[in-house]
Amino acid sequence: QVQLVQSGAELQKPGASVKVSCKTSGYTFIEYYIHWVRQAPGQGLEWVGWINPRSGATHYPQRFQGRVTMTRDTSISTAYMKLSNLRSDDTAVFYCARGSSSGWYHWGQGTLVTVSP
Amino acid sequence: EIVLTQSPGTLSLSPGEGATLSCRASQSVSSNYLAWYQQKPGQAPRLLIYDASSRATGIPDRFSGSGSGTDFTLTISRLEPEDFAVYFCKQYASSLYTFGQGTKLEIK
């Protein structure tokens, strides 16, 4: 079965960077985009961007450009999201999700990133 | 960027009643590329509806989606206790995906 398993919770200081992993299994990794979504405590969902695992191409909304970098390692079917220059308002749960033309059925369990001095 | 506005913010209903949730877009969502997700506390979102009206695999038929252009609706007939959650709409017509702010469906 399709699974997306994310790395564990992180505590980082303002100005630092965090890299979250999303290890996939149960399907051919390069055939589906991976999207990342952020959810601040008690708030809604915010799309952070996608990566095409086949080509490595990425697309980010302007609010994250310059601070987010998405990469992948096809040899281990894993996608990564790095967010730099962290601020306190980056404290959130980050999810990866497998994209498809019929919706995002499969999600990771979420990774809590806490930014605190 | 397409802004999605969901209403109401909170909906208080009793099990067995029907629910109507609205999602309005700031501009037309082409090809009706709109999805609905359900989220419960501590869980990842769960896909309910895609392409505005197609029910995702495994979703009960009491969930239905409708609408086109800028106005979309999620209807839940005969609410079950497990349906009380937060619901988000998402558009994927634009290269910049966006979500609505969510509607909380709570037990009255």
XYZ file of C-alpha atoms in Angstrom:
225
model
C 0.000 0.000 0.000
C 1.050 3.584 -0.585
C 2.795 5.133 2.403
C 4.458 8.461 3.055
C 6.467 8.550 6.274
C 7.905 11.838 7.457
C 10.816 12.590 9.732
C 10.314 13.486 13.360
C 9.567 16.730 15.143
C 12.139 19.512 15.057
C 12.998 22.371 17.393
C 14.969 25.139 15.747
C 16.077 28.649 16.630
C 15.102 31.718 14.643
C 17.371 32.166 11.651
C 18.196 28.479 11.412
C 17.094 25.994 8.748
C 15.107 22.799 8.930
C 14.984 19.880 6.504
C 12.017 17.534 6.608
C 12.021 14.208 4.791
C 9.141 12.270 3.271
C 9.968 8.628 2.561
C 7.569 6.970 0.165
C 6.768 3.336 -0.560
C 4.177 1.237 -2.308
C 4.334 2.977 -5.682
C 6.763 4.205 -8.320
C 8.250 7.330 -6.769
C 9.013 9.199 -9.976
C 5.454 8.931 -11.322
C 3.764 11.329 -8.895
C 4.518 14.858 -7.768
C 5.091 15.473 -4.082
C 3.423 18.529 -2.564
C 4.201 20.146 0.767
C 1.584 21.866 2.928
C 1.980 23.893 6.087
C -0.491 24.210 8.944
C 0.189 26.632 11.762
C -1.319 25.741 15.155
C -5.094 26.019 15.018
C -4.943 27.439 11.505
C -5.739 26.381 7.963
C -3.733 24.704 5.247
C -1.140 26.552 3.180
C 0.480 25.128 0.067
C 4.278 25.378 0.179
C 5.108 23.980 -3.264
C 5.705 20.844 -5.303
C 8.544 18.806 -6.690
C 8.468 16.582 -9.733
C 10.489 13.566 -8.573
C 11.223 12.498 -12.136
C 12.931 15.708 -13.227
C 13.598 17.469 -9.957
C 11.672 20.526 -11.163
C 10.070 22.557 -8.398
C 7.440 25.255 -8.079
C 6.916 27.471 -5.066
C 4.482 30.288 -4.337
C 6.110 33.690 -4.087
C 5.733 33.892 -0.310
C 8.164 30.985 0.086
C 10.544 31.701 -2.782
C 14.080 32.219 -1.599
C 13.445 30.381 1.664
C 12.216 26.944 0.607
C 14.106 24.284 -1.311
C 12.606 20.975 -2.324
C 14.798 18.096 -3.414
C 14.526 14.369 -3.850
C 16.631 11.228 -3.788
C 15.174 8.766 -6.256
C 17.434 5.960 -5.027
C 15.562 5.879 -1.726
C 12.189 7.244 -2.926
C 12.403 10.195 -0.587
C 11.491 13.840 -0.960
C 12.865 16.658 1.157
C 11.735 20.146 2.060
C 14.214 22.627 3.506
C 12.995 25.901 4.956
C 15.647 28.484 5.753
C 15.861 31.645 7.820
C 13.177 30.345 10.164
C 10.899 32.753 12.006
C 8.596 32.160 14.937
C 5.588 32.238 12.613
C 7.019 29.252 10.732
C 6.038 27.109 13.707
C 3.680 24.621 12.108
C 3.018 21.058 11.094
C 4.372 20.335 7.641
C 2.762 17.616 5.538
C 3.882 15.959 2.339
C 1.210 14.630 -0.007
C 1.306 12.600 -3.188
C -0.208 14.548 -6.033
C -2.403 13.072 -8.714
C -4.984 14.226 -11.217
C -7.710 12.763 -9.021
C -6.759 14.485 -5.800
C -4.293 14.000 -2.993
C -5.255 10.675 -1.435
C -2.031 9.949 0.343
C -0.435 12.146 2.963
C 2.422 11.878 5.388
C 1.678 11.916 9.096
C 2.982 15.458 9.479
C 6.125 16.897 11.046
C 5.912 19.542 13.754
C 8.516 22.248 13.342
C 8.825 24.541 16.333
C 10.815 27.757 16.037
C 11.793 29.165 19.408
C 14.820 31.054 20.791
C -3.657 33.958 -6.821
C -7.147 32.531 -6.499
C -8.540 33.282 -3.039
C -11.056 30.786 -1.668
C -13.540 31.956 0.940
C -15.457 29.332 2.878
C -18.698 29.881 4.742
C -19.849 29.580 7.353
C -16.808 29.584 9.588
C -18.558 27.280 12.028
C -21.655 25.167 11.496
C -23.476 23.673 14.475
C -25.745 20.766 13.636
C -27.042 17.534 15.110
C -26.406 14.010 13.890
C -28.957 13.041 11.269
C -29.263 16.571 9.906
C -27.927 17.722 6.559
C -25.010 20.141 6.108
C -24.234 22.576 3.307
C -20.742 24.092 3.134
C -19.820 26.814 0.683
C -16.562 27.689 -1.065
C -16.420 30.830 -3.174
C -13.466 31.661 -5.429
C -12.155 35.136 -6.250
C -12.024 34.147 -9.916
C -13.313 31.297 -11.985
C -11.797 27.892 -11.217
C -11.173 26.442 -14.640
C -12.148 22.868 -15.382
C -13.770 22.835 -11.926
C -10.442 21.844 -10.439
C -11.696 22.073 -6.885
C -11.364 19.514 -4.115
C -12.742 19.098 -0.609
C -10.864 17.656 2.349
C -11.905 16.648 5.833
C -9.511 17.037 8.732
C -9.828 15.762 12.278
C -7.601 16.888 15.165
C -4.107 15.479 14.979
C -4.684 13.908 11.570
C -3.693 14.672 8.024
C -6.435 15.872 5.693
C -8.556 13.242 3.973
C -9.675 13.677 0.371
C -13.463 13.646 -0.051
C -14.217 15.208 -3.443
C -12.112 16.139 -6.479
C -12.967 17.898 -9.729
C -15.809 19.598 -7.821
C -18.169 16.626 -7.867
C -16.245 13.341 -8.102
C -16.328 11.366 -4.881
C -12.974 9.944 -3.832
C -12.570 6.214 -3.448
C -14.045 4.909 -0.219
C -16.012 8.050 0.615
C -19.649 7.403 1.642
C -22.314 8.598 -0.752
C -23.751 10.954 1.852
C -20.922 13.297 0.762
C -21.496 15.129 -2.497
C -19.922 18.082 -4.240
C -21.393 20.499 -6.730
C -20.812 23.845 -8.362
C -18.781 25.459 -11.078
C -17.031 28.696 -11.908
C -16.689 30.550 -8.629
C -19.282 28.870 -6.395
C -18.903 25.385 -4.997
C -20.764 23.399 -2.377
C -20.090 20.353 -0.249
C -23.247 18.680 0.949
C -23.379 16.074 3.675
C -26.719 14.389 4.047
C -27.639 12.662 7.307
C -24.672 13.637 9.459
C -22.935 10.810 11.285
C -20.971 11.404 14.517
C -17.685 10.855 12.674
C -18.469 13.686 10.210
C -17.869 16.417 12.773
C -14.547 17.866 11.713
C -13.013 20.748 9.768
C -13.535 20.907 6.015
C -11.270 22.656 3.538
C -11.698 23.376 -0.141
C -8.659 23.565 -2.423
C -8.273 24.775 -5.985
C -5.708 23.334 -8.353
C -6.686 25.157 -11.525
C -3.961 27.712 -11.077
C -0.281 26.802 -10.859
C -0.515 28.358 -7.406
C -2.631 25.998 -5.345
C -4.716 27.595 -2.623
C -6.941 26.437 0.217
C -9.971 27.963 1.831
C -9.708 28.887 5.490
C -11.934 25.993 6.537
C -15.395 25.367 7.973
C -15.662 23.732 11.363
C -18.622 21.389 11.600
C -19.480 20.926 15.261
C -22.082 18.979 17.169
C -24.987 21.096 18.350
